[in-house]
Each structure stands twice: as C-alpha cells, then as structure tokens.
C-alpha cells in the first residue's frame, strides 16, 4: 500500500501531545525513557535493577546519535570545523562533570567506567608503593575495588587489609581507627555498598587517612546517581564512578583526582592524546587531564554523560535523593512483611534493598519475577567475599532510580508472594 | 503513535491510582492474587521439578563411596557433592549414586532426577549421556542463562566416573 492517510493512523492533537509530555513516572517525564513503556503480556515493565545499570532518557540517546550524525570527528587533532565542534563539546563535558562534583575540569579524567578508574589508580599508585606498605579496603567492596589492589599488593609486596563490617551491615569505625596507621598508604572505600546499601562515613575515613598521610579513594558508583556529591566536602583524594548507572551511556566513566596528586602520578596507558612530544629516545606527557586519556577518547560517551548530568541537574540531586529514599523506605517496610524474607544491611541506606527468602534461591526468585515483567538482580552482585562472610551464596536485590514508584514496589511485593506460593 | 499515547495514558492512570493506594494499602488483595494458578510461562516450576527440589531423592552420604566429586557454579552459588558406590561384576560396573547440596531449584532437582535415572547403570551408559538427554530428563524449558544450573549434576557425575576409571 502506498504511504498516505489511512484509517490506521491518526493525527495527534496538540493537547494530547502536551499531556503525553507532562506525564510522570516517579520524578521523570514518562516519555523521556522510551524503554520503560516496553510491555510483556500486557504487564507494565518494572525495572528494579538500577544498581547494575540505569535506563537512559531520550535526551542522552539523542545526544550520542546527534554527535555521530552531525559532528563526528576526532578531538584535539583536526583544524576543520566539525573537529573543532567535537573538541569544544568534549572539553565542555569535562567542565560539566567538574561542576557537578565540585572539582576543576583539569581534574576530571574520562575512563571506561568505575572499574577502569580504579584500575588506573591501582596501576599508577603501585609505582609509589614499597614492600610492607598497607592498602586498606572494606569487606563490602565490589570486586572492582578488591582485585586490582590484590594484584598490586602481590606485585609490590604490599599488605592488603579489610575493615570489617558489623552484624548490622555498617562499617566498623572503631576497627577502622585501629587499622589506619602510619603504615597505611592507600584507603579505598565504597561510598554506598551495592549489596548492603550502607552509606559509609567517608568524611570520617578521609580524616583518619589524612592524619597518617594516606590517600583516600572513594568508589562512588552507587552514590553518584542518588545524592549530591561534592569532592571537597567528602574530603577524598580520588573519586571513581560510571556514567551508565546515572542515566548516561555505557563505556564512559570518571576518575576525579586532586590536581597535585594527578600531576605526580605516572600515566596509565601510553599513546595518542596523552603525549606532548615524542622523540626517538623518549617522550613527554600532555597536561592534565589529557595525560590520562590515551588514544581516541569515547566522545559520544562523554557527550551522553554530559547530557545525563544536565538531565539530573534539571530535576535536582536533592529531589532525586528524597524521591528514591522514599521509594526505598517503602520497599523496606513492605518487604519486611513477607514471611521468611530477610533484608540485608542497615535501616539507613542508599537506593537499594537486597534480601534473602528462606528456602528459595535468588535465581528462582528472579526467574519467576521475570514472568511478571519485573527485572531484579539475583546472585552475588560482584561482591563474593561479602556474601561468603554473610554465609550466603547470593541474594536478590531491588534497586531504584528516579523513574521508580511505590507502585513498582507493590508489584514486586505481589510477585514475591507469588514466588512463595510456588515454593510453599 | 496512538498506541504510545494510550500506553502513556494507562501509565499515568496507574500512577494516579498508586498515589491513592499509598494511603489505602489494602486495596490489593495480595492473598487472592498470589493464589492464582500458574501460567504456562511458569511451567518451568512445574510440580515434578518442585517436588524433586523440596524432597530430593538419593539425598544421602554412603559409608564407603568410591566417588566423592564436588561440583560448583561459583557465579550462581549452586553446589553439590555426588557420591558413587560401585559394584563390579564380570559384565560391567554398576553404580549406586547419591548427592548432597544446595542451590537453585533447577540445579538440585536435576541432581535428584539424574541420580534416580542413573541408578544401577554402567560407566559406559553414564558417559553416553549428553546435554540434550539431561534437558529431556528435566522436561522443562531452560533458558540459556540457566543451562549451567541444569547441567551441573551431569557434569559432576561424569567427571567423578571418569576420574575413578583413571585410578
């Protein structure tokens, strides 16, 4: 059939369009997140795996496709117009990130994500370590903040220690005070645990570390999408996070570091943008932050992340924290009522609730919830040592973002009652 | 476009309802909804599998096993130990199998079903089993991500028997 006016299509009135635009899911406009309208068997999609990755607003998707569609060029190289446009936008993304976390643009290094940021630090800081130096982590770290340090400790004959977690699931600060000594060179802690939800007292850990001349690294992967972050206020030396958990694209992340420290640090990778001058007998490094951005960078990723930050800022990080905290609190209250369900971690928490159900494996819970079009995470959430300490093979986790509502929690609770019925 | 508009409007309607519900949480009768029959999609948790999960067969440790083989899916947390006692005759070995373990319903039901199926079978017969035969024994749809759960028991039994023959 030729394209034209048929009875299958219909003109949308301006009024209807306005109504569609102003509809809300949680704090977001419903039409901003194309994926959330995805249904299965007529059941609305309940996306509750935001600690793993968040969904993307249309603005982010469009920012990336607009780069490829209208000014795709390599940055810091071309003299022609689109190369200059791409360079300006890419540099602006550094400014936007810096302003978002209260740092300076030259302190913002784009990486592939939190894991990449932490690997960069582990690799580059390793060169400053001597035998017997101590690296301090916590028992609630993600594998990405354990394994790089294990490798560094092995290579440099440094000693790796873990600040223990209390029964309640909080960091044992009296232990931290004992364990942070003049031997400690690096302290690397997660801001919000991706399993327990605990919000760690980073400022207090920072002062303990700085008293003995150690560096403090903060893994902000879970906290940056959830709450306002200011690096000066936190008192950290380095901050690592990913774009994709904060409505941005995958494959882009940030390492922020204090300027003086970054200047003293050896580069992580060599080649491309990180070089100032190469001779046959050596090379010199570019200025910050380019010194740490070897090769052609992920420009569309950076532009997508910039757009995600602008989107978050439009809503306001305080509002986001208030909204997701309310949904999380409601989830805690409702989940607790389910017989046999045990919530992991303390009452005061970030935007996630991990739990176990007596006699039911997390994968079975996840598979049955999927039939209800509810997406949650099941397993060890890349925190095997923590689960082992808790005596668990895994857990089930619901995690929330700006577009989640109490209605999503109701659907989850209903789904879990169904799971219980199947297994009773 | 129209469909999108309808979906959006249904969404908004639900959001409105939800706002009302937060004040009156008893609007949903959870017990009634939770006792609805299983849909076809939930076939995977059909009675037979759940029965083997809740009441595993051959769930014991023999006194003098010839095989004690531990199988583990670290990513899932599925774990099991397979025990085998062999009776050798002129014709062939005859295995008596049992297991202990914990993990998801699929992995544990698979061990229960398999130890039952392979009772008094020979090494040759045990070795002849392939993945498809195991899937057929389970008789439920297994998604790609759950195949590891479904195959752990078979893999562990077969490796146990293979190692015993090497001794």
XYZ file of C-alpha atoms in Angstrom:
591
model
C 0.000 0.000 0.000
C 1.232 3.458 -0.826
C 2.135 5.636 2.074
C -0.636 8.094 2.812
C -3.561 8.771 5.063
C -5.120 5.519 6.214
C -7.540 4.698 8.979
C -4.719 3.032 10.905
C -3.006 6.287 11.650
C -4.434 9.290 13.365
C -3.382 12.844 13.905
C -2.377 13.614 17.498
C -3.793 16.838 18.826
C -1.545 19.403 20.422
C -3.367 18.915 23.688
C -2.689 15.207 23.705
C 0.959 15.849 22.989
C 1.253 18.224 25.898
C -0.471 15.659 28.117
C 1.939 12.934 26.993
C 4.911 15.157 27.699
C 3.791 16.046 31.185
C 3.032 12.506 32.317
C 5.334 11.324 35.048
C 6.934 8.121 36.193
C 8.438 8.896 39.552
C 10.340 12.129 39.065
C 10.777 11.769 35.312
C 8.528 12.564 32.378
C 7.213 9.214 31.169
C 8.069 9.862 27.550
C 11.697 10.661 28.441
C 12.504 6.956 28.914
C 11.490 5.030 25.773
C 12.391 1.644 27.243
C 10.097 1.975 30.244
C 6.991 1.753 28.051
C 8.028 -1.755 26.997
C 5.354 -4.266 27.976
C 5.200 -8.031 28.088
C 1.895 -9.929 28.029
C 0.201 -6.642 28.805
C 2.173 -6.303 32.030
C 3.974 -2.991 32.511
C 7.748 -3.176 32.787
C 9.114 -2.782 36.326
C 12.810 -2.073 36.058
C 14.361 -2.571 39.507
C 17.996 -3.254 38.637
C 19.320 0.284 38.674
C 22.372 -0.591 40.763
C 23.518 -2.660 37.777
C 22.689 -0.029 35.191
C 20.037 2.650 34.767
C 17.790 3.242 31.781
C 18.593 6.173 29.503
C 16.489 9.244 28.844
C 15.792 10.127 25.203
C 17.975 13.242 25.557
C 21.041 11.064 26.255
C 20.326 8.715 23.361
C 19.814 11.707 21.051
C 22.974 13.486 22.222
C 25.021 10.466 21.176
C 23.309 9.973 17.844
C 23.490 13.698 17.113
C 27.276 13.579 17.590
C 27.623 10.754 15.076
C 25.055 12.322 12.772
C 26.337 15.886 12.682
C 29.853 16.487 14.038
C 31.688 13.173 14.309
C 35.404 13.979 14.144
C 38.448 13.132 16.200
C 39.135 15.586 19.014
C 42.289 17.657 19.624
C 43.528 16.999 16.074
C 41.578 18.435 13.146
C 41.652 22.078 12.069
C 38.347 21.832 10.211
C 35.012 22.965 11.623
C 33.429 19.724 12.902
C 36.702 18.700 14.552
C 36.632 21.964 16.457
C 32.982 21.467 17.371
C 33.691 17.951 18.651
C 36.708 19.182 20.634
C 34.771 22.021 22.224
C 31.893 19.747 23.204
C 34.235 17.055 24.548
C 36.065 19.620 26.658
C 32.778 21.075 27.832
C 31.815 17.600 29.098
C 34.832 17.797 31.448
C 33.583 21.191 32.700
C 30.069 19.862 33.309
C 31.358 16.851 35.283
C 33.715 19.064 37.276
C 30.950 21.461 38.177
C 28.661 18.509 39.096
C 31.101 17.160 41.700
C 32.710 20.422 42.787
C 36.123 19.874 41.167
C 38.121 21.507 38.382
C 37.885 20.493 34.721
C 41.583 19.508 34.550
C 40.979 17.070 37.424
C 38.309 15.157 35.510
C 39.604 12.149 33.577
C 37.252 10.214 31.340
C 37.655 6.457 31.672
C 35.591 3.446 30.606
C 33.838 3.299 33.985
C 34.421 2.797 37.706
C 36.395 -0.406 37.167
C 38.672 1.321 34.680
C 39.121 4.306 37.025
C 40.118 2.033 39.903
C 42.477 0.049 37.679
C 44.105 3.278 36.549
C 44.697 4.250 40.164
C 45.932 0.819 41.208
C 48.355 0.693 38.277
C 49.682 4.212 38.718
C 49.808 4.309 42.521
C 51.556 0.917 42.615
C 54.727 2.617 41.442
C 54.741 4.677 44.655
C 54.393 1.661 46.972
C 57.150 -0.127 48.851
C 57.321 -3.538 50.477
C 55.285 -3.639 53.682
C 53.105 -0.631 52.810
C 49.477 -1.236 53.670
C 46.409 -0.873 51.454
C 43.129 -0.745 53.328
C 39.774 -1.715 51.828
C 36.470 -2.709 53.412
C 34.723 -6.076 53.471
C 31.830 -4.615 51.486
C 33.760 -3.683 48.340
C 32.730 -4.583 44.814
C 35.200 -6.955 43.095
C 36.416 -3.940 41.085
C 37.733 -2.341 44.268
C 39.351 -5.571 45.519
C 41.003 -7.398 42.661
C 43.172 -4.528 41.277
C 44.565 -3.998 44.788
C 45.186 -7.715 45.275
C 47.309 -7.662 42.139
C 49.152 -4.515 43.240
C 49.795 -5.977 46.698
C 51.225 -9.121 45.121
C 53.457 -7.175 42.765
C 54.753 -4.649 45.304
C 54.772 -6.998 48.334
C 52.326 -4.621 49.991
C 49.831 -5.779 52.623
C 46.105 -5.777 51.913
C 43.680 -5.389 54.826
C 39.909 -5.156 55.046
C 37.981 -3.005 57.517
C 35.286 -5.384 58.822
C 31.545 -4.936 58.524
C 29.315 -5.072 61.635
C 26.451 -7.566 62.084
C 24.081 -4.792 61.120
C 25.970 -4.223 57.866
C 27.753 -0.952 58.657
C 31.455 -0.213 58.558
C 33.100 -0.886 61.944
C 34.644 2.540 62.513
C 36.372 1.549 65.765
C 38.219 -1.074 63.705
C 38.969 1.498 61.026
C 40.544 3.732 63.678
C 42.762 0.837 64.820
C 43.696 -0.325 61.335
C 44.582 3.028 59.758
C 48.195 3.529 60.899
C 51.380 5.182 59.656
C 51.954 2.045 57.553
C 48.740 2.749 55.614
C 49.370 4.346 52.237
C 46.029 3.882 50.475
C 42.474 3.606 51.794
C 39.864 2.731 49.168
C 36.213 2.513 50.214
C 32.829 2.346 48.593
C 30.511 5.258 49.331
C 27.342 3.120 49.185
C 27.528 -0.674 49.340
C 25.899 -2.272 46.297
C 24.652 -5.147 48.484
C 24.019 -3.803 51.979
C 23.028 -0.314 50.884
C 25.091 1.076 53.771
C 26.213 4.672 53.344
C 29.779 4.815 54.600
C 31.062 7.763 56.673
C 33.540 8.798 54.010
C 34.403 12.132 55.623
C 35.443 10.400 58.841
C 37.512 7.829 56.951
C 39.105 10.702 54.995
C 40.296 12.467 58.143
C 41.648 9.194 59.578
C 43.542 8.526 56.342
C 44.890 12.065 56.082
C 46.059 12.059 59.714
C 48.552 9.325 58.794
C 49.378 10.702 55.344
C 47.424 8.054 53.416
C 45.348 8.665 50.278
C 41.580 8.179 50.279
C 39.860 6.770 47.192
C 36.068 6.689 47.042
C 34.105 4.308 44.820
C 31.031 6.437 44.122
C 29.422 4.102 41.553
C 26.277 3.667 43.672
C 26.154 7.090 45.326
C 26.614 9.446 42.375
C 23.201 8.630 40.786
C 21.490 9.022 44.154
C 22.741 12.060 46.071
C 24.579 15.367 45.723
C 28.352 14.768 45.774
C 30.975 17.388 46.459
C 34.568 16.191 46.465
C 35.746 18.963 48.780
C 33.005 18.196 51.242
C 33.723 14.443 51.082
C 37.409 15.128 51.669
C 38.548 12.376 49.304
C 41.669 12.432 47.136
C 40.188 10.417 44.279
C 36.610 9.680 43.238
C 35.612 6.968 40.754
C 32.238 6.482 39.082
C 30.449 5.211 35.959
C 28.187 7.026 33.536
C 25.800 4.159 32.882
C 24.410 3.941 36.421
C 23.488 7.658 36.356
C 21.314 7.661 33.193
C 24.383 8.021 30.958
C 25.805 5.628 28.367
C 27.909 2.534 28.953
C 31.647 2.681 28.335
C 32.187 6.098 29.903
C 33.181 6.845 33.477
C 35.151 9.310 35.503
C 38.180 9.421 37.684
C 38.439 12.654 39.593
C 41.670 13.347 41.483
C 43.221 16.279 43.278
C 45.358 18.170 40.771
C 48.630 17.933 42.688
C 48.238 14.161 43.081
C 47.397 13.628 39.414
C 50.444 15.627 38.390
C 52.683 13.380 40.469
C 51.063 10.208 39.142
C 52.525 8.134 36.311
C 50.295 7.699 33.230
C 48.255 4.503 32.985
C 48.358 3.991 29.217
C 50.609 5.435 26.560
C 49.849 6.824 23.121
C 47.602 9.302 21.341
C 46.218 12.242 23.256
C 48.316 11.728 26.383
C 51.551 12.745 24.619
C 53.073 16.194 24.251
C 56.183 15.321 22.288
C 57.829 12.144 21.095
C 61.477 11.750 20.148
C 63.153 8.531 19.095
C 64.707 8.348 22.552
C 61.686 9.248 24.688
C 58.501 11.241 25.158
C 56.885 13.846 27.392
C 53.330 13.868 28.670
C 50.449 16.173 27.915
C 48.796 18.412 30.556
C 46.001 17.237 32.813
C 43.551 15.677 32.245
C 44.762 14.527 28.793
C 47.836 12.890 30.329
C 45.488 10.120 31.472
C 43.324 9.927 28.345
C 45.407 7.861 25.940
C 44.127 7.113 22.436
C 41.000 8.448 20.769
C 38.537 9.019 23.601
C 34.892 7.960 23.858
C 33.476 11.282 22.640
C 29.816 10.219 22.215
C 30.013 8.606 25.656
C 31.294 11.815 27.203
C 28.592 13.864 25.444
C 25.922 11.373 26.570
C 27.201 11.600 30.130
C 27.165 15.386 29.961
C 23.531 15.244 28.858
C 22.681 12.781 31.653
C 24.185 15.144 34.221
C 22.204 18.050 32.801
C 19.069 15.901 32.993
C 19.773 15.021 36.643
C 20.531 18.649 37.467
C 17.258 19.787 35.922
C 15.433 17.565 38.390
C 17.859 18.383 41.183
C 20.004 15.895 43.108
C 18.305 16.780 46.428
C 14.908 15.975 44.917
C 16.277 12.741 43.481
C 17.692 11.683 46.820
C 14.422 12.443 48.554
C 12.341 10.559 45.988
C 14.471 7.399 45.754
C 14.866 7.347 49.537
C 11.082 7.410 49.935
C 10.628 4.551 47.478
C 13.422 2.602 49.207
C 11.913 3.152 52.642
C 8.525 1.988 51.378
C 10.202 -1.115 49.907
C 11.883 -1.879 53.241
C 8.568 -1.592 55.081
C 6.609 -3.714 52.600
C 9.268 -6.396 52.052
C 9.688 -6.895 55.783
C 6.075 -8.062 55.984
C 6.755 -11.069 53.745
C 7.268 -14.186 55.889
C 10.752 -15.698 55.569
C 12.198 -12.623 53.884
C 15.324 -11.128 55.463
C 16.707 -7.753 54.356
C 20.494 -7.405 54.299
C 22.113 -4.273 55.702
C 21.177 -1.360 57.937
C 17.910 0.596 58.058
C 19.534 3.828 56.870
C 20.601 3.110 53.317
C 21.088 4.063 49.700
C 18.527 3.316 46.972
C 18.646 -0.476 47.082
C 17.338 -3.404 49.109
C 18.969 -6.833 48.918
C 17.269 -9.735 50.667
C 17.033 -13.487 51.023
C 13.949 -15.705 51.192
C 14.028 -18.877 53.274
C 14.449 -21.973 51.100
C 14.289 -20.129 47.769
C 17.370 -19.495 45.645
C 17.753 -15.936 44.270
C 17.809 -17.204 40.672
C 14.464 -18.920 41.139
C 13.036 -15.679 42.552
C 14.426 -13.692 39.621
C 13.107 -16.109 37.013
C 9.594 -16.104 38.449
C 9.576 -12.300 38.785
C 10.698 -12.005 35.177
C 7.491 -13.762 34.153
C 5.704 -10.830 35.802
C 7.879 -8.415 33.778
C 9.768 -7.355 36.916
C 13.545 -7.044 36.486
C 15.606 -7.512 39.650
C 19.149 -8.757 40.240
C 19.959 -12.182 41.656
C 23.361 -13.515 42.615
C 26.393 -12.180 44.432
C 26.342 -8.716 42.775
C 30.126 -8.835 42.235
C 30.661 -8.992 45.995
C 31.535 -12.644 46.583
C 33.724 -12.123 49.681
C 30.933 -10.181 51.415
C 28.328 -12.866 50.635
C 30.708 -15.533 51.880
C 31.152 -13.624 55.145
C 27.368 -13.366 55.476
C 27.157 -17.128 54.844
C 25.172 -16.638 51.648
C 25.574 -17.998 48.122
C 23.786 -14.943 46.810
C 20.922 -12.575 47.378
C 18.114 -10.883 45.494
C 18.298 -7.130 45.019
C 15.823 -4.428 44.047
C 17.381 -1.032 43.337
C 15.674 2.222 42.494
C 16.102 5.242 40.266
C 14.235 8.470 39.605
C 11.537 6.792 37.491
C 10.562 4.149 40.052
C 7.394 4.486 42.086
C 5.736 2.879 45.090
C 3.594 1.094 42.543
C 6.731 -0.728 41.331
C 7.323 -1.825 44.921
C 3.722 -3.070 45.182
C 4.225 -5.135 42.013
C 7.451 -6.573 43.440
C 5.800 -7.496 46.735
C 2.914 -9.132 44.915
C 5.373 -11.043 42.744
C 7.254 -12.255 45.801
C 4.027 -13.520 47.381
C 3.545 -15.478 44.191
C 7.083 -16.887 44.415
C 6.354 -18.027 47.967
C 3.189 -19.720 46.798
C 5.061 -21.625 44.092
C 7.672 -22.832 46.564
C 5.497 -23.430 49.609
C 1.941 6.859 17.869
C -1.604 6.288 19.057
C -0.513 3.149 20.835
C 2.228 5.030 22.587
C -0.252 7.657 23.677
C -2.537 5.003 25.056
C 0.264 3.355 26.931
C 1.341 6.638 28.350
C -2.153 7.425 29.457
C -2.555 3.980 31.034
C 0.686 4.614 32.848
C -0.473 7.919 34.186
C -3.759 6.387 35.281
C -1.829 3.773 37.223
C 0.434 6.371 38.772
C -2.656 8.234 39.946
C -4.114 5.050 41.358
C -0.853 4.315 43.097
C -0.893 7.691 44.760
C -4.288 6.783 46.142
C -3.127 3.349 47.155
C -0.274 4.596 49.241
C -2.934 5.959 51.575
C -5.078 2.834 51.389
C -2.655 -0.068 51.037
C -5.363 -2.693 51.472
C -6.823 -2.052 48.016
C -4.879 -5.019 46.661
C -5.881 -8.393 47.988
C -2.475 -9.957 47.796
C -3.522 -13.380 49.006
C -6.165 -13.706 46.369
C -3.836 -12.634 43.579
C -0.965 -14.754 44.861
C -3.081 -17.877 44.813
C -3.860 -17.563 41.101
C -2.923 -20.715 39.127
C 0.460 -20.970 37.418
C 0.533 -19.588 33.912
C 2.105 -21.521 31.047
C 5.128 -19.301 31.325
C 5.685 -20.517 34.846
C 5.839 -24.127 33.573
C 9.487 -24.166 34.490
C 8.445 -24.531 38.106
C 6.024 -27.328 37.447
C 5.116 -29.788 40.160
C 7.630 -32.516 39.298
C 10.645 -30.185 39.457
C 9.469 -28.573 42.679
C 8.807 -31.964 44.195
C 12.359 -33.104 43.449
C 13.675 -29.793 44.833
C 11.665 -29.957 48.042
C 12.035 -33.720 48.539
C 15.292 -34.678 46.858
C 15.781 -38.399 46.121
C 19.081 -40.137 46.901
C 19.975 -37.296 49.244
C 22.454 -39.163 51.462
C 26.129 -39.844 52.037
C 27.154 -43.525 51.694
C 29.646 -45.009 54.178
C 32.350 -46.049 51.743
C 31.919 -44.140 48.494
C 34.234 -44.790 45.537
C 33.418 -41.377 44.126
C 33.155 -38.141 46.065
C 33.001 -35.390 43.478
C 32.211 -31.755 44.246
C 30.527 -29.581 41.614
C 30.188 -25.817 41.915
C 28.831 -22.916 39.869
C 30.569 -20.032 41.648
C 28.524 -17.422 39.797
C 25.194 -18.931 40.855
C 26.187 -20.392 44.195
C 24.902 -23.820 43.130
C 26.822 -26.524 44.920
C 26.630 -30.281 45.122
C 28.646 -33.354 46.043
C 27.961 -36.542 44.145
C 28.715 -39.876 45.795
C 29.072 -43.126 43.905
C 29.380 -46.688 45.142
C 30.383 -49.205 42.505
C 29.602 -52.925 42.307
C 31.779 -54.651 39.745
C 30.667 -57.817 38.029
C 32.037 -59.731 35.054
C 29.898 -57.731 32.647
C 30.227 -54.120 33.775
C 30.318 -51.833 36.785
C 27.021 -50.932 38.368
C 26.785 -47.547 40.089
C 24.771 -46.522 43.083
C 24.581 -42.705 43.151
C 23.559 -40.116 45.713
C 24.157 -36.421 46.356
C 24.035 -33.575 48.856
C 23.985 -29.904 48.008
C 22.243 -26.577 47.866
C 21.351 -24.104 45.182
C 18.527 -23.182 42.859
C 15.551 -25.434 42.185
C 16.836 -26.375 38.724
C 20.286 -27.498 39.864
C 19.045 -29.514 42.835
C 16.079 -31.076 41.049
C 18.440 -32.049 38.231
C 20.712 -33.879 40.705
C 17.736 -35.655 42.250
C 16.309 -36.722 38.892
C 19.677 -37.772 37.490
C 20.795 -39.877 40.439
C 17.454 -41.662 40.195
C 17.741 -42.163 36.435
C 21.345 -43.446 36.562
C 20.789 -45.861 39.438
C 22.463 -49.267 38.732
C 23.723 -48.058 35.381
C 27.181 -48.788 33.985
C 30.037 -46.311 33.489
C 29.585 -46.607 29.720
C 25.945 -45.676 29.983
C 26.695 -42.738 32.299
C 29.382 -41.481 29.918
C 26.973 -41.727 26.978
C 24.658 -39.048 28.392
C 24.787 -35.676 26.654
C 23.335 -32.258 27.393
C 20.211 -32.837 25.360
C 19.388 -36.020 27.244
C 19.708 -34.111 30.517
C 17.372 -31.383 29.233
C 14.879 -34.028 28.168
C 15.020 -35.589 31.630
C 14.181 -32.236 33.221
C 11.383 -31.789 30.704
C 11.042 -28.042 31.204
C 12.116 -25.054 29.132
C 15.584 -23.957 30.264
C 16.782 -20.506 29.261
C 20.426 -20.118 28.124
C 21.458 -18.498 31.414
C 20.109 -21.445 33.427
C 21.771 -24.215 31.378
C 24.726 -24.267 33.751
C 22.351 -24.980 36.642
C 20.652 -27.774 34.702
C 23.943 -29.424 33.680
C 25.930 -29.251 36.922
C 24.797 -32.662 38.193
C 25.533 -34.464 34.915
C 28.944 -32.839 34.607
C 29.849 -33.754 38.187
C 28.699 -37.394 37.880
C 30.524 -37.866 34.570
C 33.753 -36.329 35.856
C 33.528 -38.453 39.001
C 33.184 -41.643 36.972
C 35.954 -40.587 34.573
C 38.371 -39.864 37.422
C 37.540 -43.217 39.087
C 38.476 -45.022 35.873
C 41.813 -43.209 35.764
C 42.745 -44.509 39.210
